[in-house]
PDB file of C-alpha atoms in Angstrom:
ATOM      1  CA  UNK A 217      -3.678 -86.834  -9.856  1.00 50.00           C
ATOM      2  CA  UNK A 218      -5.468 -89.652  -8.137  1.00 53.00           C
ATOM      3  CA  UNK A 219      -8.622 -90.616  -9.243  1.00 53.00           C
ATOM      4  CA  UNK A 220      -9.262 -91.078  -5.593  1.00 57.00           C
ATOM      5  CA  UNK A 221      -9.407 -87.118  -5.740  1.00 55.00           C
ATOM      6  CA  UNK A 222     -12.564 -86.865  -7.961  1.00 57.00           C
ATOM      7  CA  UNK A 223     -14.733 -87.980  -4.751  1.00 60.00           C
ATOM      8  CA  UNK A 224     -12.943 -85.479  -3.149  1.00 65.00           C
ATOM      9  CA  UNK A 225     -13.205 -82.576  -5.161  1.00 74.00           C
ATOM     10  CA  UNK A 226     -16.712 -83.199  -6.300  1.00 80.00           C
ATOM     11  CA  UNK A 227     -15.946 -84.477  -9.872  1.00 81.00           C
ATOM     12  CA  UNK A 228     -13.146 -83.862 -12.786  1.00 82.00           C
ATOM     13  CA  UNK A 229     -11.508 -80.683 -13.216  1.00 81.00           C
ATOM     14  CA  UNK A 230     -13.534 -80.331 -16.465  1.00 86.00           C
ATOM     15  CA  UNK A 231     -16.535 -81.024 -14.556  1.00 87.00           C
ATOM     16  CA  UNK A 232     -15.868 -78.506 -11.769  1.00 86.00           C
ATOM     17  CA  UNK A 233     -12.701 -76.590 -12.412  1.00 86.00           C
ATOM     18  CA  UNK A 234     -13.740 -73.921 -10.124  1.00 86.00           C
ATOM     19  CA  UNK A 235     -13.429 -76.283  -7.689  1.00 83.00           C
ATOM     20  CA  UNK A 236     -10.079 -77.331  -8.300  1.00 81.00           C
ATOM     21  CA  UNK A 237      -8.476 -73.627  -8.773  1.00 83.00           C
ATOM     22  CA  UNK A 238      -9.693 -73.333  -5.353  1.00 80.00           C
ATOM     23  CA  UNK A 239      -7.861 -76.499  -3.985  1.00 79.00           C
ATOM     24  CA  UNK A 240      -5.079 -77.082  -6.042  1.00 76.00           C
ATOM     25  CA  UNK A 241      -1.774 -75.903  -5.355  1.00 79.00           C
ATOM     26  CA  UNK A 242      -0.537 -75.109  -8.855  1.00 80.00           C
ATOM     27  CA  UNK A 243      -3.503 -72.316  -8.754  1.00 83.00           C
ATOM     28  CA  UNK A 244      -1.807 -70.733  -5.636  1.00 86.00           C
ATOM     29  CA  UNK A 245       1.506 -69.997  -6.095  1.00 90.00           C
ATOM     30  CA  UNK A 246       1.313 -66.680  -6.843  1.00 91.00           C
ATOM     31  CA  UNK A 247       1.141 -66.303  -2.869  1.00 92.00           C
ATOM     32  CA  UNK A 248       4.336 -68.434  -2.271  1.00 92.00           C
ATOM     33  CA  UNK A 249       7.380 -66.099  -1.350  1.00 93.00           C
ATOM     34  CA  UNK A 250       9.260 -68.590   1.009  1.00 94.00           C
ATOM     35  CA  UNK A 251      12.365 -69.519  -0.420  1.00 96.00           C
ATOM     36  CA  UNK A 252      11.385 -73.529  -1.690  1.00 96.00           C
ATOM     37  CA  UNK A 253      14.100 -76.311  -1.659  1.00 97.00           C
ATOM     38  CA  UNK A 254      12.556 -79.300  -3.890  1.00 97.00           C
ATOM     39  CA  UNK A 255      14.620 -82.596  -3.676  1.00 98.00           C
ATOM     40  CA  UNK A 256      12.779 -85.693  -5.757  1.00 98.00           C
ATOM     41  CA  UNK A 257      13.255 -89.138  -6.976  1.00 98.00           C
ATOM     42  CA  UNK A 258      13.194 -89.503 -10.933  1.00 97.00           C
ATOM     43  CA  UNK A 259      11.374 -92.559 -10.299  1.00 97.00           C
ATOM     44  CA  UNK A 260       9.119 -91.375  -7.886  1.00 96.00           C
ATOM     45  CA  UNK A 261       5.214 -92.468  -8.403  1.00 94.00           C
ATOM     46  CA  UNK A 262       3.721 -90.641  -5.581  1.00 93.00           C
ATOM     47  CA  UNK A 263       4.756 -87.506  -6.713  1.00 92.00           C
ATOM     48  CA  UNK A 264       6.191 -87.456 -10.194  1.00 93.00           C
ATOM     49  CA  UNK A 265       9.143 -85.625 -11.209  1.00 96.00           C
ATOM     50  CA  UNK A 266       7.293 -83.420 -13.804  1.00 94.00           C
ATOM     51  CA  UNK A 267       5.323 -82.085 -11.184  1.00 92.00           C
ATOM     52  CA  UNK A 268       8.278 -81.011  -9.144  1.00 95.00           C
ATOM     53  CA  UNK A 269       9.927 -79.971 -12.676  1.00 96.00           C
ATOM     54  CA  UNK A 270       6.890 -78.004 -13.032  1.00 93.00           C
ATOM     55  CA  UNK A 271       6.964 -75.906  -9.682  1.00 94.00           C
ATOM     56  CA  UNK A 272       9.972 -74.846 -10.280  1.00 96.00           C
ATOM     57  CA  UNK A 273       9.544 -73.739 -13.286  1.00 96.00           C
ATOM     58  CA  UNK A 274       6.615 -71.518 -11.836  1.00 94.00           C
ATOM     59  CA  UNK A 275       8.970 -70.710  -8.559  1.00 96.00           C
ATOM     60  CA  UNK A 276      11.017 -69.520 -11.437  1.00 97.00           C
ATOM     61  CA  UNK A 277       8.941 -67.555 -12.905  1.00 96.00           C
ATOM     62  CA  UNK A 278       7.836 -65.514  -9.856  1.00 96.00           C
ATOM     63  CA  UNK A 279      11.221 -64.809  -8.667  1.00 97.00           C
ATOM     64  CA  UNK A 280      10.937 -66.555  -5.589  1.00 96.00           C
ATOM     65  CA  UNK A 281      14.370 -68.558  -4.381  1.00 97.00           C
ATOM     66  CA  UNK A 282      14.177 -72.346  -5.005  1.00 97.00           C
ATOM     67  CA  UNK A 283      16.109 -75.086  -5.831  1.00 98.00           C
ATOM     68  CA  UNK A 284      15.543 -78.655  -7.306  1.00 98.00           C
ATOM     69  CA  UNK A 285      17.737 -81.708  -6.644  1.00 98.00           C
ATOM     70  CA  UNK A 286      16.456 -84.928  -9.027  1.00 98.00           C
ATOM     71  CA  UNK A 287      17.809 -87.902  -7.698  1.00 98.00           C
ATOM     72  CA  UNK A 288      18.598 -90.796 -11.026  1.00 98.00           C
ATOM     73  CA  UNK A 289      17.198 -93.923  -9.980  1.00 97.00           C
ATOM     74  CA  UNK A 290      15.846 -92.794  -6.534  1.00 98.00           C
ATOM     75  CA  UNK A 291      11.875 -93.254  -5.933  1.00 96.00           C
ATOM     76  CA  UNK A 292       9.719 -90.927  -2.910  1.00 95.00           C
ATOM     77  CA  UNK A 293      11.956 -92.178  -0.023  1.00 94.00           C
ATOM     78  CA  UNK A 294      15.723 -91.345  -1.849  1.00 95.00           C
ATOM     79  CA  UNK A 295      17.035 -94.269  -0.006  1.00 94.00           C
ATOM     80  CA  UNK A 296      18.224 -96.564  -2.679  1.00 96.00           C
ATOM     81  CA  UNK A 297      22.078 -95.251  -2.808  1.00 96.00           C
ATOM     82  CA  UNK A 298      23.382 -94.327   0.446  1.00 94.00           C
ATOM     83  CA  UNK A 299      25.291 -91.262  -1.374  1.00 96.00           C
ATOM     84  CA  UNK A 300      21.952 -90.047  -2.376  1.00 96.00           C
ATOM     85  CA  UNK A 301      20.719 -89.456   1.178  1.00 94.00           C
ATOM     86  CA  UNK A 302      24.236 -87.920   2.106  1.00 93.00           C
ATOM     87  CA  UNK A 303      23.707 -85.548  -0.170  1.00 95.00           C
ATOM     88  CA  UNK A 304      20.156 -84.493   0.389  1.00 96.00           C
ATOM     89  CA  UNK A 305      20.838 -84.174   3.964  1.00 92.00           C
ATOM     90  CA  UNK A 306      24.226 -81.578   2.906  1.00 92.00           C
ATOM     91  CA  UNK A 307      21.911 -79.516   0.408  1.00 95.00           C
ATOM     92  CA  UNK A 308      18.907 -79.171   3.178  1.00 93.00           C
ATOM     93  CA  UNK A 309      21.122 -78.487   5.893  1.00 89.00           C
ATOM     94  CA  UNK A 310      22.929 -75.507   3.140  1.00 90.00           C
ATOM     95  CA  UNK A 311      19.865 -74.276   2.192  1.00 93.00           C
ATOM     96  CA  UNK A 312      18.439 -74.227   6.331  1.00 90.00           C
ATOM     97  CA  UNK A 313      21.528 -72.171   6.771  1.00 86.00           C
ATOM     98  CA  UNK A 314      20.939 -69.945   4.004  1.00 91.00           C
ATOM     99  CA  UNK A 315      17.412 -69.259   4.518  1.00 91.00           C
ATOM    100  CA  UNK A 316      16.437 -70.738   8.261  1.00 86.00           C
ATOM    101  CA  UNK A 317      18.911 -69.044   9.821  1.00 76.00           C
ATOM    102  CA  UNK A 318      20.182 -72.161  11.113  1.00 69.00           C
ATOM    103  CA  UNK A 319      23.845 -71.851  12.111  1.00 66.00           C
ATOM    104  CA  UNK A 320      26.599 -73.707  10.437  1.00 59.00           C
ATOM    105  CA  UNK A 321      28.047 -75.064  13.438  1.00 66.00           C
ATOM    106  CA  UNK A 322      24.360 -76.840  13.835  1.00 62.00           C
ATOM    107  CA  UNK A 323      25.050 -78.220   9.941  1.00 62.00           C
ATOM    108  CA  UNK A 324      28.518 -79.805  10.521  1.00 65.00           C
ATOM    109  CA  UNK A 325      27.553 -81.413  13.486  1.00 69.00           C
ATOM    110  CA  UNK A 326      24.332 -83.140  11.731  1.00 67.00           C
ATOM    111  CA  UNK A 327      26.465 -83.879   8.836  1.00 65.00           C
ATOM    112  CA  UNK A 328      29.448 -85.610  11.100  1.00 66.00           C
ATOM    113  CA  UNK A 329      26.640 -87.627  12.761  1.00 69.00           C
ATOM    114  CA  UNK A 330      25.142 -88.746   9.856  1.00 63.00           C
ATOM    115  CA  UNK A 331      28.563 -90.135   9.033  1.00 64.00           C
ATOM    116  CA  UNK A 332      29.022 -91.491  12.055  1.00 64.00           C
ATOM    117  CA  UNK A 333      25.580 -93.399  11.685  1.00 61.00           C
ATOM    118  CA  UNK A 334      26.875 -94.486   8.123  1.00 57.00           C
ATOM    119  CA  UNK A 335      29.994 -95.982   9.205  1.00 50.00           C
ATOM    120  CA  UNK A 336      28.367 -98.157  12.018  1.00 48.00           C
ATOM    121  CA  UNK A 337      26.049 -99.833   9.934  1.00 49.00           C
ATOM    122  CA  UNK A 338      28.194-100.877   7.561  1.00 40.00           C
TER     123      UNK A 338
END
């Protein structure tokens, strides 16, 4: 956590931990029963993997439908290997389908002009 967050919270959590069970996620997702696709860099610094590794363990744990993609190598932006970012964009687009109701149809078409992106920049 950033120790930017201790003006913002009014002090450490040992100092006030009421006041961080109140405004901290991890305190709150007893009340999450969307279905949760995580996708993270292992090296990311803005939100660090163990955090991610964390919610889904407690995703897990409530029975609510998740899944967690860990990028090797990749930082916040996944944009160091160009396979990467194919790949995130084929698992979101699988899960929107699953669980947004968005059609496949919609999918293949993002997923051709991604490719079609791709190839012109090379």
């Amino acid at each position: 956590m950033p120790i930017s967050n201790f003006y913002f919270l009014d002090g450490f959590p040992w100092q006030v931990p009421s006041r961080y069970q109140g405004e901290v996620t991890i305190f709150q997702l007893d009340k999450v029963r969307i279905p949760t696709h995580i996708v993270t860099g292992e090296n990311d610094v803005r939100i660090l993997v163990a955090h991610s590794y964390a919610l889904e363990r407690a995703l897990y744990s409530l029975g609510v439908p998740h899944k967690l993609i860990v990028f090797p190598n990749e930082g916040h932006n996944i944009d160091r290997n160009p396979w990467h970012e194919k790949i995130k964009l084929r698992e979101e687009l699988k899960w929107l389908h699953k669980y947004g109701h968005v059609y496949a149809s919609t999918c293949e078409e993002a997923l051709i002009s991604l490719d079609n992106s791709k190839r012109m920049n090379l």
